[in-house]
Structures are given as C-alpha cells and as structure tokens.
Amino acid sequence: MIFQQNDVILFQGDSITDWGRNHEDASSLGVGYAMMVAARLGYLYPEKNLTFINRGIGGNRIVDLQGRWDQDCLDLKPTWVSIYIGINDTWRRFDSGEETTPEQFEASYRDLIERTRKSLNAKLVLIEPFVLPVPEDRRTWRQDLDPKIHIVRELAREYGAPLVPLDGLFAAASVKAEPAYWAYDGVHPTPAGHALIADAWLKTMGAI
C-alpha cells in the first residue's frame, strides 16, 4: 500500500477538481473525482486514517495555482499533492486570446513542483489534461493542448511522480460511448467521466 498512516492527500486544480466544492467549508470535497477517490480510499483503508483536502478552483490556470500555492498547498502541509491543471491554459487562448506558451506552462508547473519539494516532504501525483471533440471545434485545441500534455508527462518522468494518463484513457473510452457521454462539452466530465478519472487515479496509485 503506497499510502502511510495519517497521510494528508491534497487535490489541486481547476473546475474539474473543484466540482461542487463548498468554498466556505474547508472540509468540502465537492461531488466529483476528488470525492470519489476519497470515498473509495476511506472505505478500502480505514486503518490508515487518511485525510483528504480539495482546493480546486474553477477557471484556474497554471499561473493561478502559482499565485495561491503558499496558502492552498504549502500551508496545509499535505503529504501527497495531486495536481490537475492545464485545460484552461488552452481554453483561454481560444475564447479570449490569452495564450500560455508551452515554455510558460512548463516554467510555472516546474515552479510548483520545486516549491513543494523545497518546503514539504510531500509526494506528487500529476494528472494530464484532456479534451474531447464536443463540439467538433475542440479538435483545433489539440495544437495547443498536446504540447502541455507532453510537458506534464515529461515532468512526471523527471521528478519520478505517478502520472494519471487521462488523455489516452478518455480517447479509449470514447470508442465505447460517444465523447459527450464522458464530457458533455469536451472538457467537463459527466458523472461517468469523473468515475473514469477516479478509477484511473486509484489504479495509478496502486490502491485498487
């Protein structure tokens, strides 16, 4: 079992992590994959006394995580930090012309990792972003998102962090059911999509 007694697992990211979280309640996990992971781990390993924290915020990009990393990560002193970010860095390019270049994305992501490693004895879990062709114009997003996905993969390799490979998993799932079944707008998961993320996270960590 990869998790130790009394581990504190922090979920960080954008709306996909946030997903119904009550921001007025520090213990709220929302109703998405973060809650599903916490529920399953709590059920399977009650003797570990694991603590789960969700600090996802809808609309966030990588620079937003940088700006709140002290308060919403380092100050919480987690032993595991799960980072899921990137799709809004692509989305803002196409809906408002605010581009995050691959170089900027990598530098910001590396900053989060280095600050975490320097301040905490915490382990990292990196989740790669995904997009599905719902609507069809989402296909044009791949030119921007694909380099960011590869950056997440390379950082996971470099730092020895577990990688949750969502882009390929959602593509494979879309063979079984149409893409909208998994993410109604190509980005935000349906309940089935959140279950896919939770299952992939748990399998990556060797918890199931």
Short mmCIF file of N, CA, C and O in Angstrom, two decimals, residues 16-77:
data_model
loop_
_atom_site.label_atom_id
_atom_site.label_comp_id
_atom_site.label_asym_id
_atom_site.label_seq_id
_atom_site.Cartn_x
_atom_site.Cartn_y
_atom_site.Cartn_z
N ILE A 16 -12.59 21.02 -12.73
CA ILE A 16 -12.78 19.57 -12.74
C ILE A 16 -12.47 19.00 -11.36
O ILE A 16 -13.10 18.03 -10.93
N THR A 17 -11.55 19.59 -10.66
CA THR A 17 -11.25 19.20 -9.28
C THR A 17 -12.23 19.84 -8.32
O THR A 17 -12.74 19.19 -7.40
N ASP A 18 -12.51 21.11 -8.52
CA ASP A 18 -13.44 21.87 -7.67
C ASP A 18 -14.80 21.17 -7.61
O ASP A 18 -15.25 20.74 -6.55
N TRP A 19 -15.47 21.08 -8.69
CA TRP A 19 -16.70 20.33 -8.96
C TRP A 19 -17.69 20.26 -7.79
O TRP A 19 -17.90 19.21 -7.18
N GLY A 20 -18.30 21.40 -7.50
CA GLY A 20 -19.33 21.42 -6.48
C GLY A 20 -18.81 21.62 -5.08
O GLY A 20 -19.59 21.52 -4.11
N ARG A 21 -17.53 21.93 -4.94
CA ARG A 21 -16.96 22.14 -3.60
C ARG A 21 -17.57 23.38 -2.97
O ARG A 21 -17.73 24.41 -3.61
N ASN A 22 -17.88 23.30 -1.69
CA ASN A 22 -18.33 24.45 -0.91
C ASN A 22 -17.09 25.20 -0.41
O ASN A 22 -16.41 24.74 0.49
N HIS A 23 -16.81 26.35 -1.01
CA HIS A 23 -15.59 27.08 -0.65
C HIS A 23 -15.63 27.65 0.76
O HIS A 23 -14.60 28.09 1.27
N GLU A 24 -16.82 27.67 1.37
CA GLU A 24 -16.93 28.15 2.74
C GLU A 24 -16.65 27.05 3.76
O GLU A 24 -16.54 27.31 4.95
N ASP A 25 -16.54 25.83 3.29
CA ASP A 25 -16.32 24.67 4.15
C ASP A 25 -14.98 24.04 3.79
O ASP A 25 -14.85 23.42 2.73
N ALA A 26 -13.98 24.20 4.64
CA ALA A 26 -12.62 23.74 4.34
C ALA A 26 -12.55 22.23 4.14
O ALA A 26 -11.62 21.73 3.50
N SER A 27 -13.53 21.50 4.65
CA SER A 27 -13.51 20.05 4.53
C SER A 27 -14.28 19.54 3.32
O SER A 27 -14.27 18.34 3.04
N SER A 28 -14.93 20.44 2.58
CA SER A 28 -15.75 20.02 1.44
C SER A 28 -14.88 19.46 0.32
O SER A 28 -13.88 20.06 -0.07
N LEU A 29 -15.28 18.32 -0.21
CA LEU A 29 -14.55 17.67 -1.30
C LEU A 29 -15.25 17.81 -2.64
O LEU A 29 -14.74 17.32 -3.65
N GLY A 30 -16.41 18.49 -2.67
CA GLY A 30 -17.17 18.55 -3.91
C GLY A 30 -17.87 17.24 -4.18
O GLY A 30 -18.00 16.38 -3.30
N VAL A 31 -18.29 17.06 -5.44
CA VAL A 31 -19.04 15.84 -5.80
C VAL A 31 -18.43 15.16 -7.02
O VAL A 31 -19.10 14.37 -7.68
N GLY A 32 -17.17 15.45 -7.32
CA GLY A 32 -16.50 14.88 -8.48
C GLY A 32 -15.49 13.82 -8.13
O GLY A 32 -15.60 13.13 -7.10
N TYR A 33 -14.45 13.72 -8.96
CA TYR A 33 -13.47 12.64 -8.79
C TYR A 33 -12.75 12.69 -7.45
O TYR A 33 -12.39 11.65 -6.88
N ALA A 34 -12.50 13.90 -6.91
CA ALA A 34 -11.80 14.01 -5.63
C ALA A 34 -12.59 13.33 -4.52
O ALA A 34 -12.04 12.58 -3.70
N MET A 35 -13.90 13.58 -4.50
CA MET A 35 -14.74 12.92 -3.52
C MET A 35 -14.78 11.42 -3.75
O MET A 35 -14.75 10.63 -2.81
N MET A 36 -14.85 11.01 -5.03
CA MET A 36 -14.89 9.58 -5.33
C MET A 36 -13.63 8.87 -4.89
O MET A 36 -13.69 7.75 -4.34
N VAL A 37 -12.48 9.50 -5.10
CA VAL A 37 -11.21 8.91 -4.65
C VAL A 37 -11.19 8.81 -3.13
O VAL A 37 -10.82 7.78 -2.56
N ALA A 38 -11.56 9.90 -2.47
CA ALA A 38 -11.55 9.91 -1.01
C ALA A 38 -12.49 8.86 -0.43
O ALA A 38 -12.15 8.16 0.53
N ALA A 39 -13.67 8.75 -1.03
CA ALA A 39 -14.64 7.77 -0.54
C ALA A 39 -14.11 6.35 -0.69
O ALA A 39 -14.22 5.53 0.24
N ARG A 40 -13.53 6.06 -1.83
CA ARG A 40 -13.03 4.70 -2.08
C ARG A 40 -11.85 4.37 -1.18
O ARG A 40 -11.78 3.27 -0.59
N LEU A 41 -10.90 5.30 -1.05
CA LEU A 41 -9.75 5.04 -0.19
C LEU A 41 -10.16 4.92 1.27
O LEU A 41 -9.64 4.08 2.01
N GLY A 42 -11.09 5.79 1.68
CA GLY A 42 -11.56 5.71 3.06
C GLY A 42 -12.24 4.39 3.36
O GLY A 42 -12.10 3.83 4.46
N TYR A 43 -12.97 3.88 2.39
CA TYR A 43 -13.65 2.59 2.55
C TYR A 43 -12.66 1.43 2.56
O TYR A 43 -12.76 0.52 3.39
N LEU A 44 -11.69 1.46 1.63
CA LEU A 44 -10.76 0.34 1.49
C LEU A 44 -9.71 0.29 2.60
O LEU A 44 -9.27 -0.79 2.98
N TYR A 45 -9.32 1.46 3.11
CA TYR A 45 -8.21 1.50 4.06
C TYR A 45 -8.55 2.34 5.29
O TYR A 45 -7.87 3.32 5.60
N PRO A 46 -9.58 1.97 6.02
CA PRO A 46 -9.97 2.77 7.20
C PRO A 46 -8.87 2.84 8.25
O PRO A 46 -8.79 3.82 8.99
N GLU A 47 -8.04 1.81 8.31
CA GLU A 47 -6.99 1.79 9.32
C GLU A 47 -5.89 2.82 9.07
O GLU A 47 -5.10 3.13 9.97
N LYS A 48 -5.84 3.39 7.87
CA LYS A 48 -4.79 4.37 7.53
C LYS A 48 -5.11 5.77 8.05
O LYS A 48 -4.22 6.62 8.11
N ASN A 49 -6.37 6.03 8.38
CA ASN A 49 -6.77 7.34 8.89
C ASN A 49 -6.33 8.46 7.95
O ASN A 49 -5.72 9.45 8.36
N LEU A 50 -6.65 8.30 6.67
CA LEU A 50 -6.25 9.28 5.67
C LEU A 50 -7.13 10.53 5.75
O LEU A 50 -8.31 10.46 6.06
N THR A 51 -6.51 11.68 5.46
CA THR A 51 -7.22 12.96 5.40
C THR A 51 -7.19 13.47 3.97
O THR A 51 -6.14 13.38 3.30
N PHE A 52 -8.31 14.01 3.49
CA PHE A 52 -8.41 14.49 2.12
C PHE A 52 -8.81 15.96 2.11
O PHE A 52 -9.70 16.38 2.85
N ILE A 53 -8.13 16.74 1.25
CA ILE A 53 -8.40 18.16 1.12
C ILE A 53 -8.57 18.49 -0.35
O ILE A 53 -7.78 18.03 -1.18
N ASN A 54 -9.57 19.27 -0.69
CA ASN A 54 -9.78 19.72 -2.06
C ASN A 54 -9.64 21.25 -2.10
O ASN A 54 -10.34 21.95 -1.37
N ARG A 55 -8.74 21.72 -2.95
CA ARG A 55 -8.58 23.16 -3.15
C ARG A 55 -8.64 23.53 -4.64
O ARG A 55 -8.04 24.51 -5.05
N GLY A 56 -9.36 22.73 -5.42
CA GLY A 56 -9.59 23.11 -6.81
C GLY A 56 -10.46 24.35 -6.89
O GLY A 56 -11.38 24.53 -6.09
N ILE A 57 -10.17 25.22 -7.87
CA ILE A 57 -10.97 26.42 -8.09
C ILE A 57 -11.27 26.55 -9.58
O ILE A 57 -10.35 26.55 -10.41
N GLY A 58 -12.56 26.64 -9.90
CA GLY A 58 -12.98 26.73 -11.29
C GLY A 58 -12.34 27.89 -12.03
O GLY A 58 -12.20 28.99 -11.48
N GLY A 59 -11.95 27.64 -13.27
CA GLY A 59 -11.36 28.67 -14.11
C GLY A 59 -9.87 28.84 -13.97
O GLY A 59 -9.26 29.61 -14.72
N ASN A 60 -9.26 28.17 -13.01
CA ASN A 60 -7.84 28.37 -12.75
C ASN A 60 -6.97 27.89 -13.90
O ASN A 60 -7.25 26.89 -14.55
N ARG A 61 -5.89 28.65 -14.11
CA ARG A 61 -4.80 28.26 -15.00
C ARG A 61 -3.58 28.00 -14.14
O ARG A 61 -3.60 28.18 -12.91
N ILE A 62 -2.49 27.62 -14.77
CA ILE A 62 -1.28 27.30 -14.02
C ILE A 62 -0.79 28.50 -13.22
O ILE A 62 -0.33 28.36 -12.08
N VAL A 63 -0.92 29.73 -13.77
CA VAL A 63 -0.46 30.92 -13.04
C VAL A 63 -1.31 31.17 -11.81
O VAL A 63 -0.82 31.73 -10.82
N ASP A 64 -2.57 30.77 -11.85
CA ASP A 64 -3.43 30.93 -10.68
C ASP A 64 -2.99 30.01 -9.55
O ASP A 64 -3.02 30.41 -8.37
N LEU A 65 -2.59 28.79 -9.90
CA LEU A 65 -2.05 27.90 -8.87
C LEU A 65 -0.80 28.49 -8.26
O LEU A 65 -0.61 28.44 -7.04
N GLN A 66 0.07 29.05 -9.10
CA GLN A 66 1.28 29.69 -8.58
C GLN A 66 0.94 30.77 -7.55
O GLN A 66 1.57 30.85 -6.50
N GLY A 67 -0.05 31.57 -7.87
CA GLY A 67 -0.39 32.70 -7.02
C GLY A 67 -0.94 32.30 -5.67
O GLY A 67 -0.81 33.06 -4.69
N ARG A 68 -1.56 31.14 -5.56
CA ARG A 68 -2.17 30.73 -4.30
C ARG A 68 -1.51 29.48 -3.70
O ARG A 68 -2.06 28.88 -2.78
N TRP A 69 -0.33 29.12 -4.21
CA TRP A 69 0.30 27.86 -3.80
C TRP A 69 0.69 27.85 -2.32
O TRP A 69 0.58 26.82 -1.65
N ASP A 70 1.16 28.97 -1.80
CA ASP A 70 1.53 29.01 -0.38
C ASP A 70 0.32 28.72 0.49
O ASP A 70 0.34 27.83 1.35
N GLN A 71 -0.75 29.47 0.28
CA GLN A 71 -1.95 29.35 1.11
C GLN A 71 -2.68 28.04 0.90
O GLN A 71 -3.14 27.41 1.86
N ASP A 72 -2.81 27.63 -0.36
CA ASP A 72 -3.67 26.49 -0.69
C ASP A 72 -2.92 25.18 -0.90
O ASP A 72 -3.52 24.18 -1.31
N CYS A 73 -1.62 25.19 -0.63
CA CYS A 73 -0.86 23.95 -0.68
C CYS A 73 0.14 23.88 0.47
O CYS A 73 -0.02 23.11 1.40
N LEU A 74 1.16 24.70 0.39
CA LEU A 74 2.27 24.58 1.34
C LEU A 74 1.82 24.75 2.79
O LEU A 74 2.26 24.00 3.68
N ASP A 75 0.95 25.72 3.04
CA ASP A 75 0.49 25.96 4.42
C ASP A 75 -0.34 24.82 4.98
O ASP A 75 -0.46 24.67 6.20
N LEU A 76 -0.91 24.01 4.09
CA LEU A 76 -1.75 22.89 4.53
C LEU A 76 -0.93 21.66 4.90
O LEU A 76 -1.46 20.72 5.48
N LYS A 77 0.34 21.67 4.53
CA LYS A 77 1.29 20.60 4.86
C LYS A 77 0.79 19.19 4.47
O LYS A 77 0.79 18.25 5.29
#
